[in-house]
Short mmCIF file of C-alpha atoms in Angstrom, two decimals:
data_model
loop_
_atom_site.label_atom_id
_atom_site.label_comp_id
_atom_site.label_asym_id
_atom_site.label_seq_id
_atom_site.Cartn_x
_atom_site.Cartn_y
_atom_site.Cartn_z
CA MET A 61 -31.35 75.99 173.93
CA ALA A 62 -34.69 74.58 172.91
CA ARG A 63 -33.69 73.95 169.34
CA ILE A 64 -34.62 70.32 169.19
CA GLU A 65 -31.07 69.27 168.30
CA ASP A 66 -29.78 70.99 171.45
CA ILE A 67 -32.01 69.07 173.86
CA PRO A 68 -30.00 66.16 175.28
CA GLN A 69 -31.14 62.60 174.82
CA PRO A 70 -33.26 60.87 175.97
CA THR A 71 -35.24 64.02 176.76
CA ARG A 72 -35.24 64.98 173.06
CA ASP A 73 -37.01 61.79 172.01
CA ALA A 74 -39.39 62.07 174.96
CA VAL A 75 -40.32 65.63 174.01
CA LEU A 76 -40.95 64.66 170.40
CA ALA A 77 -42.98 61.62 171.49
CA ILE A 78 -45.40 63.61 173.63
CA PRO A 79 -48.83 63.11 172.07
CA CYS A 80 -50.02 66.39 170.58
CA PRO A 81 -53.76 66.94 170.39
CA SER A 82 -55.45 67.99 167.20
CA PHE A 83 -58.45 70.26 167.29
CA GLU A 84 -61.49 70.14 165.04
CA THR A 85 -61.94 73.89 164.93
CA THR A 86 -59.51 76.68 164.09
CA PRO A 87 -60.90 79.65 165.98
CA PHE A 88 -59.22 82.98 165.41
CA VAL A 89 -60.52 85.90 167.45
CA ALA A 90 -59.65 89.38 166.24
CA GLY A 91 -59.53 92.25 168.67
CA ARG A 92 -58.67 95.82 169.47
CA PRO A 93 -55.22 97.33 169.04
CA LEU A 94 -52.73 95.92 171.52
CA ALA A 95 -52.49 99.23 173.35
CA GLU A 96 -56.15 98.85 174.30
CA ARG A 97 -56.08 95.24 175.43
CA ARG A 98 -56.01 93.82 178.94
CA ILE A 99 -53.79 90.77 179.06
CA ALA A 100 -53.79 87.69 181.30
CA ILE A 101 -51.11 85.03 181.59
CA VAL A 102 -51.89 81.32 181.46
CA SER A 103 -48.83 79.43 182.65
CA SER A 104 -48.41 75.68 182.23
CA ALA A 105 -45.66 75.61 184.87
CA ALA A 106 -48.05 74.39 187.61
CA LEU A 107 -47.34 77.51 189.64
CA ILE A 108 -48.44 77.53 193.26
CA ARG A 109 -48.43 79.99 196.10
CA ARG A 110 -45.94 79.12 198.81
CA GLY A 111 -47.74 76.92 201.31
CA ASP A 112 -50.27 75.51 198.81
CA ALA A 113 -50.20 71.85 197.82
CA PRO A 114 -48.25 71.16 194.62
CA PHE A 115 -50.19 70.12 191.52
CA ALA A 116 -50.77 66.37 191.19
CA PHE A 117 -49.26 64.55 188.24
CA GLY A 118 -51.72 64.63 185.35
CA SER A 119 -53.98 67.12 187.10
CA ALA A 120 -56.47 68.83 184.80
CA GLU A 121 -57.26 71.58 187.30
CA VAL A 122 -56.67 75.30 186.85
CA ARG A 123 -55.64 77.51 189.72
CA PHE A 124 -56.25 81.22 189.77
CA LEU A 125 -53.25 83.36 190.59
CA PRO A 126 -54.15 86.91 191.65
CA ALA A 127 -51.74 89.44 190.19
CA SER A 128 -51.24 90.70 193.72
CA VAL A 129 -49.37 87.54 194.82
CA PRO A 130 -45.74 88.61 195.32
CA THR A 131 -43.40 86.86 192.93
CA GLU A 132 -41.24 85.73 195.86
CA ASP A 133 -44.17 83.57 196.99
CA ILE A 134 -44.63 81.78 193.66
CA LEU A 135 -43.18 78.28 193.26
CA VAL A 136 -43.03 75.94 190.26
CA SER A 137 -44.54 72.50 190.87
CA HIS A 138 -44.44 71.13 187.30
CA VAL A 139 -43.84 67.40 187.36
CA SER A 140 -41.02 67.21 184.80
CA ILE A 141 -37.41 67.34 185.97
CA ASN A 142 -36.01 67.66 182.47
CA PHE A 143 -35.99 71.42 182.19
CA ASP A 144 -33.73 74.08 183.61
CA ARG A 145 -34.51 75.31 187.10
CA ALA A 146 -31.65 77.72 187.65
CA GLY A 147 -33.53 80.39 185.70
CA PHE A 148 -36.74 80.63 187.69
CA GLN A 149 -34.89 80.04 190.93
CA THR A 150 -33.66 83.61 190.74
CA ASP A 151 -36.29 85.20 188.48
CA VAL A 152 -39.77 83.76 188.08
CA ASN A 153 -40.35 86.06 185.09
CA VAL A 154 -38.61 83.52 182.84
CA VAL A 155 -41.77 81.40 183.12
CA TYR A 156 -44.33 83.87 184.51
CA PRO A 157 -43.58 87.30 183.03
CA ILE A 158 -45.83 89.29 185.35
CA ASP A 159 -43.31 92.08 186.00
CA ARG A 160 -42.63 92.42 182.27
CA LEU A 161 -46.36 92.65 181.57
CA ARG A 162 -46.70 95.43 184.14
CA GLU A 163 -43.83 97.33 182.52
CA LEU A 164 -45.48 97.06 179.10
CA ALA A 165 -48.72 98.38 180.57
CA GLN A 166 -46.88 101.26 182.24
CA ALA A 167 -45.22 102.10 178.93
CA GLY A 168 -48.60 102.09 177.18
CA SER A 169 -47.69 99.17 174.92
CA ILE A 170 -50.68 97.20 176.22
CA GLY A 171 -53.90 98.46 177.69
CA GLY A 172 -53.55 96.78 181.05
CA VAL A 173 -52.77 93.72 183.15
CA ALA A 174 -55.48 91.35 184.31
CA ASP A 175 -56.23 91.12 188.03
CA THR A 176 -56.15 87.33 187.81
CA HIS A 177 -53.76 84.98 186.01
CA TYR A 178 -54.03 81.23 185.58
CA THR A 179 -51.88 78.17 185.89
CA VAL A 180 -52.21 74.54 184.89
CA MET A 181 -50.00 71.48 184.82
CA GLY A 182 -48.32 71.09 181.45
CA SER A 183 -47.96 67.60 180.01
CA THR A 184 -51.67 67.05 180.73
CA ASP A 185 -54.04 65.84 178.03
CA PRO A 186 -56.14 68.90 177.12
CA ALA A 187 -59.09 66.61 176.38
CA GLY A 188 -59.82 66.67 180.11
CA MET A 189 -59.38 70.39 180.53
CA ALA A 190 -62.68 71.73 179.17
CA ASP A 191 -63.86 72.61 182.67
CA ALA A 192 -60.62 74.46 183.33
CA ALA A 193 -61.01 76.39 180.07
CA ASP A 194 -64.60 77.25 181.01
CA ARG A 195 -63.48 78.57 184.41
CA ILE A 196 -60.72 80.66 182.82
CA ALA A 197 -63.11 82.07 180.21
CA ALA A 198 -65.69 83.00 182.84
CA GLN A 199 -63.14 84.86 184.93
CA LEU A 200 -61.65 86.61 181.88
CA ALA A 201 -65.11 87.81 180.92
CA ALA A 202 -65.90 88.93 184.46
CA GLU A 203 -62.75 91.05 184.53
CA GLY A 204 -63.14 92.45 181.02
CA VAL A 205 -59.93 90.80 179.85
CA ASP A 206 -59.83 90.12 176.13
CA SER A 207 -56.47 88.51 175.44
CA VAL A 208 -54.22 85.81 176.86
CA VAL A 209 -50.56 84.92 176.57
CA LEU A 210 -49.79 81.24 177.13
CA SER A 211 -46.41 80.70 178.72
CA PRO A 212 -44.76 77.26 178.96
CA VAL A 213 -41.91 76.10 181.17
CA MET B 241 -59.52 75.99 173.89
CA ILE B 242 -59.60 79.54 175.25
CA GLU B 243 -59.75 81.02 171.74
CA ASP B 244 -62.79 78.79 171.16
CA ARG B 245 -64.44 80.60 174.04
CA GLY B 246 -64.02 84.02 172.44
CA PHE B 247 -60.65 85.35 173.61
CA SER B 248 -57.54 86.12 171.58
CA THR B 249 -54.59 83.96 172.55
CA VAL B 250 -50.91 83.79 171.74
CA ALA B 251 -48.62 80.98 172.86
CA ILE B 252 -44.93 81.21 173.55
CA ALA B 253 -43.54 77.94 172.23
CA SER B 254 -40.36 76.24 173.38
CA VAL B 255 -40.54 73.23 171.08
CA ARG B 256 -41.30 74.24 167.52
CA ALA B 257 -42.32 70.73 166.46
CA GLN B 258 -45.09 70.73 169.06
CA ALA B 259 -46.40 74.10 167.87
CA GLU B 260 -46.40 72.79 164.30
CA LYS B 261 -48.48 69.78 165.37
CA THR B 262 -50.96 71.50 167.69
CA ARG B 263 -51.39 74.56 165.44
CA PRO B 264 -52.51 77.14 168.02
CA PRO B 265 -54.01 80.34 166.55
CA ARG B 266 -50.85 82.35 167.22
CA ALA B 267 -47.49 81.17 168.52
CA LEU B 268 -44.02 82.60 168.88
CA TRP B 269 -41.22 80.05 169.00
CA THR B 270 -38.14 81.05 170.92
CA SER B 271 -34.82 79.23 171.05
CA ALA B 272 -34.59 79.77 174.81
CA MET B 273 -33.88 76.55 176.67
CA LEU B 274 -36.59 74.48 178.31
CA GLY B 275 -37.35 76.02 181.68
CA ARG B 276 -36.69 79.63 180.71
CA PRO B 277 -38.92 80.38 177.70
CA LEU B 278 -38.69 84.14 178.20
CA GLY B 279 -34.88 84.05 178.12
CA GLU B 280 -32.23 84.57 180.74
CA PRO B 281 -33.13 85.35 184.36
CA ASN B 282 -32.67 88.93 185.54
CA ASP B 283 -32.52 90.21 181.97
CA PRO B 284 -35.73 92.26 181.82
CA ALA B 285 -34.88 93.95 178.51
CA PHE B 286 -34.60 90.66 176.64
CA GLN B 287 -37.65 89.20 178.39
CA ARG B 288 -39.66 92.27 177.40
CA GLN B 289 -38.60 91.85 173.76
CA VAL B 290 -39.79 88.23 173.73
CA LEU B 291 -43.07 89.08 175.44
CA MET B 292 -43.74 92.04 173.18
CA ALA B 293 -42.97 90.01 170.06
CA ALA B 294 -45.51 87.44 171.23
CA LEU B 295 -48.15 90.03 172.11
CA ARG B 296 -47.80 91.75 168.73
CA LEU B 297 -49.08 88.54 167.14
CA LEU B 298 -52.42 89.27 168.82
CA GLU B 299 -52.91 92.02 166.25
CA ARG B 300 -52.31 89.73 163.29
CA ALA B 301 -55.37 89.11 161.15
CA ASP B 302 -53.92 86.48 158.80
CA GLY B 303 -54.95 83.37 160.74
CA PRO B 304 -56.21 80.83 161.48
CA VAL B 305 -52.66 79.71 162.28
CA VAL B 306 -49.74 82.09 162.79
CA LEU B 307 -46.37 80.63 163.84
CA GLU B 308 -43.39 82.97 163.97
CA ASP B 309 -39.80 82.54 165.19
CA PHE B 310 -38.28 85.00 167.63
CA GLU B 311 -35.41 86.73 165.89
CA SER B 312 -32.52 86.14 168.30
CA ASP B 313 -31.09 83.71 170.80
CA PRO B 314 -31.04 84.73 174.45
CA PRO B 315 -27.74 86.20 175.57
CA GLY B 316 -25.73 84.56 178.30
CA ALA B 317 -26.62 80.94 177.64
CA SER B 318 -22.96 79.92 177.39
CA ASP B 319 -20.73 78.80 180.25
CA ARG B 320 -19.06 81.55 182.26
CA PRO B 321 -15.40 80.61 182.81
CA ASP B 322 -15.17 83.14 185.65
CA TRP B 323 -17.97 81.49 187.64
CA ARG B 324 -16.86 79.71 190.79
CA ALA B 325 -18.90 77.02 192.53
CA PRO B 326 -19.54 77.51 196.26
CA ASN B 327 -16.51 76.48 198.26
CA VAL B 328 -17.98 73.88 200.61
CA PRO B 329 -16.84 70.43 201.72
CA HIS B 330 -18.43 67.53 199.86
CA ASP B 331 -17.76 64.83 202.50
CA ASP B 332 -21.41 64.04 203.18
CA PHE B 333 -24.80 65.65 202.59
CA ALA B 334 -25.36 66.95 206.13
CA THR B 335 -21.94 68.61 206.33
CA GLU B 336 -22.19 70.01 202.83
CA LEU B 337 -25.69 71.38 203.39
CA ALA B 338 -24.74 73.02 206.67
CA ALA B 339 -21.79 74.73 205.00
CA LEU B 340 -23.99 75.84 202.12
CA MET B 341 -26.67 77.48 204.28
CA PRO B 342 -24.93 80.88 204.63
CA VAL B 343 -24.34 80.90 200.87
CA TRP B 344 -28.02 80.20 200.28
CA GLU B 345 -28.90 83.08 202.61
CA GLN B 346 -26.74 85.31 200.41
CA ALA B 347 -28.62 84.11 197.34
CA LYS B 348 -32.00 84.85 198.92
CA ALA B 349 -30.84 88.34 199.80
CA ARG B 350 -29.43 88.89 196.31
CA PHE B 351 -32.52 87.80 194.39
CA GLY B 352 -35.25 88.58 196.91
CA ARG B 353 -36.77 85.15 196.55
CA THR B 354 -36.31 81.44 196.98
CA SER B 355 -37.91 78.61 195.06
CA VAL B 356 -37.42 76.28 198.02
CA GLY B 357 -40.70 75.35 199.68
CA LEU B 358 -42.44 72.55 197.79
CA GLY B 359 -41.42 69.94 200.35
CA PHE B 360 -43.03 71.44 203.48
CA GLN B 361 -39.98 71.06 205.70
CA PRO B 362 -37.01 73.29 206.48
CA PRO B 363 -33.46 72.40 205.39
CA GLU B 364 -32.50 71.58 208.97
CA ARG B 365 -34.64 68.42 208.74
CA TRP B 366 -33.53 67.25 205.30
CA ALA B 367 -30.56 65.10 206.24
CA ALA B 368 -32.43 63.14 208.91
CA PHE B 369 -35.38 62.70 206.57
CA THR B 370 -33.29 61.31 203.72
CA ASP B 371 -31.35 59.11 206.17
CA ALA B 372 -34.66 57.56 207.20
CA PHE B 373 -35.44 56.72 203.57
CA LEU B 374 -32.01 55.26 202.97
CA ALA B 375 -32.54 53.07 206.03
CA GLY B 376 -35.71 51.65 204.47
CA GLY B 377 -38.28 53.82 206.22
CA LEU B 378 -41.24 55.64 204.69
CA PRO B 379 -41.36 58.93 206.60
CA THR B 380 -44.04 61.44 205.74
CA VAL B 381 -44.43 65.15 206.21
CA SER B 382 -47.42 67.27 207.12
CA GLY B 383 -48.80 68.95 203.99
CA LEU B 384 -48.11 66.12 201.53
CA ASP B 385 -50.20 62.97 201.33
CA THR B 386 -47.64 60.21 200.89
CA ALA B 387 -44.04 59.28 201.58
CA ALA B 388 -43.46 59.23 197.81
CA LEU B 389 -44.60 62.83 197.43
CA ALA B 390 -42.64 63.90 200.50
CA LEU B 391 -39.43 62.56 199.01
CA ARG B 392 -40.23 63.74 195.49
CA PHE B 393 -40.67 67.35 196.57
CA LEU B 394 -37.80 67.19 199.03
CA CYS B 395 -35.59 66.29 196.07
CA ASP B 396 -36.93 69.37 194.27
CA ASP B 397 -36.14 71.52 197.29
CA ILE B 398 -32.60 70.15 197.58
CA LYS B 399 -31.93 70.94 193.92
CA ALA B 400 -33.47 74.39 194.37
CA LEU B 401 -31.36 75.31 197.40
CA TYR B 402 -28.16 74.19 195.70
CA GLY B 403 -29.07 75.90 192.44
CA GLU B 404 -29.73 79.16 194.22
CA ALA B 405 -26.54 78.90 196.27
CA ALA B 406 -24.59 78.37 193.05
CA GLN B 407 -25.83 81.78 191.90
CA ALA B 408 -25.30 83.61 195.20
CA VAL B 409 -22.29 85.67 194.23
CA GLY B 410 -20.38 86.72 191.15
CA PRO B 411 -21.37 86.19 187.52
CA ALA B 412 -24.43 84.10 186.69
CA PRO B 413 -23.40 80.56 185.73
CA SER B 414 -25.01 78.83 182.77
CA ALA B 415 -27.71 76.29 183.49
CA GLY B 416 -25.28 73.57 182.45
CA GLN B 417 -22.64 74.74 184.91
CA VAL B 418 -25.14 74.58 187.78
CA ASP B 419 -26.31 71.12 186.78
CA ARG B 420 -22.84 69.65 186.24
CA TRP B 421 -21.66 71.00 189.58
CA PHE B 422 -24.68 69.61 191.40
CA TRP B 423 -24.72 66.16 189.81
CA HIS B 424 -20.99 65.54 189.40
CA GLU B 425 -19.42 67.24 192.41
CA THR B 426 -21.81 67.51 195.33
CA ALA B 427 -22.76 65.00 198.01
CA ALA B 428 -26.36 66.05 197.37
CA GLY B 429 -26.17 64.85 193.78
CA LYS B 430 -24.84 61.50 194.95
CA LEU B 431 -27.56 61.37 197.61
CA LEU B 432 -30.34 61.85 195.05
CA ASN B 433 -28.92 59.04 192.92
CA ALA B 434 -28.79 56.83 196.03
CA LEU B 435 -32.39 57.73 196.90
CA ARG B 436 -33.39 56.85 193.37
CA LEU B 437 -31.97 53.35 193.74
CA VAL B 438 -33.69 52.86 197.10
CA ALA B 439 -36.98 54.03 195.61
CA LEU B 440 -36.67 51.75 192.60
CA ALA B 441 -36.06 48.78 194.91
CA SER B 442 -39.00 49.69 197.15
CA GLU B 443 -42.18 47.65 197.34
CA ASN B 444 -44.08 50.92 197.56
CA ASN B 445 -45.29 51.42 194.00
CA ALA B 446 -45.77 55.16 194.30
CA LEU B 447 -42.23 55.57 195.59
CA LYS B 448 -40.92 53.31 192.85
CA THR B 449 -42.64 55.45 190.21
CA VAL B 450 -41.55 58.85 191.47
CA GLY B 451 -38.05 57.60 192.21
CA GLY B 452 -37.61 56.28 188.72
CA ARG B 453 -38.96 59.36 186.99
CA PHE B 454 -38.64 62.43 189.16
CA PHE B 455 -35.48 62.40 191.26
CA VAL B 456 -32.62 62.41 188.76
CA PRO B 457 -32.68 63.66 185.13
CA ALA B 458 -31.86 60.83 182.75
CA ILE B 459 -28.54 62.33 181.67
CA TYR B 460 -27.33 62.47 185.29
CA VAL B 461 -28.33 58.98 186.42
CA ALA B 462 -25.21 57.49 187.98
#
């Protein structure tokens, strides 16, 4: 469980000690009804395609993950070893819910699934990630995607 | 940062305290354990509920900060008393791994995937590679830049293969059952602790760093 009291020590203290950024602005973008929105996933699990180099520790890069990449070819290269791995070993949807997103689109609950999704290394200071955010925003705009779900690991 | 660029965002949050500090525009906290924020593996109905609850926050207009809690805990997080660990000998890593290979093949067939592959070498080479480290060598592997990275991601692959084999047949064990089996009962768990000590004693600073931080979770350091 990720109730803070259920995380074993010393991981609990480490999690609580992670510096959290504060932001000067509080943007809040309204949009169309959910059933009309195209959704992209941004995963902080440092996902890679099988055969690609793992993310480096502290990397501020973003990698694009085409929706067409089969889930069996997606690996998790996040640096931390203090989270469960048994879950995504058998079902990557626990960190990258691409199949669930497709099902919601098929059911008409959302308007559609983006052609491209995005992945970064969690535990990285977002102060250095402006370029990554710019690249994500440019691709979202190019694909006509208006909304993003951020998924941790 | 993405919202600042004109797109609606919603975050799934595993640690509520972090969401309270960072104050993203919209966040859904779930009690799912670290590593499986959408809930239990192979439980699409529950995963869909979590995802849909998060996506519904995109329609909220009462910002600039919306933080909600998901209504229920994921099912199946408890230990399964009817789970049985793979029946393999634990004499040494090479013997244990060889015996585990057919079980791992069963797991791959069952789930249609494997998370093994970060280390750029097949399981058949793992025992010789780790033996070289234990003997004081710094072997490398094509695809990764340094000996430290080669060993760091080999450790990930060893844990992945064993974790998948533990789920090859029968009921799904809890995450804790998989971890306790690996770290307390297997030769591989003992090997990773031994590699950690060798790394910490190394004069190679990169190896010292990754060995100290990324081989063995703190609660399983022997």
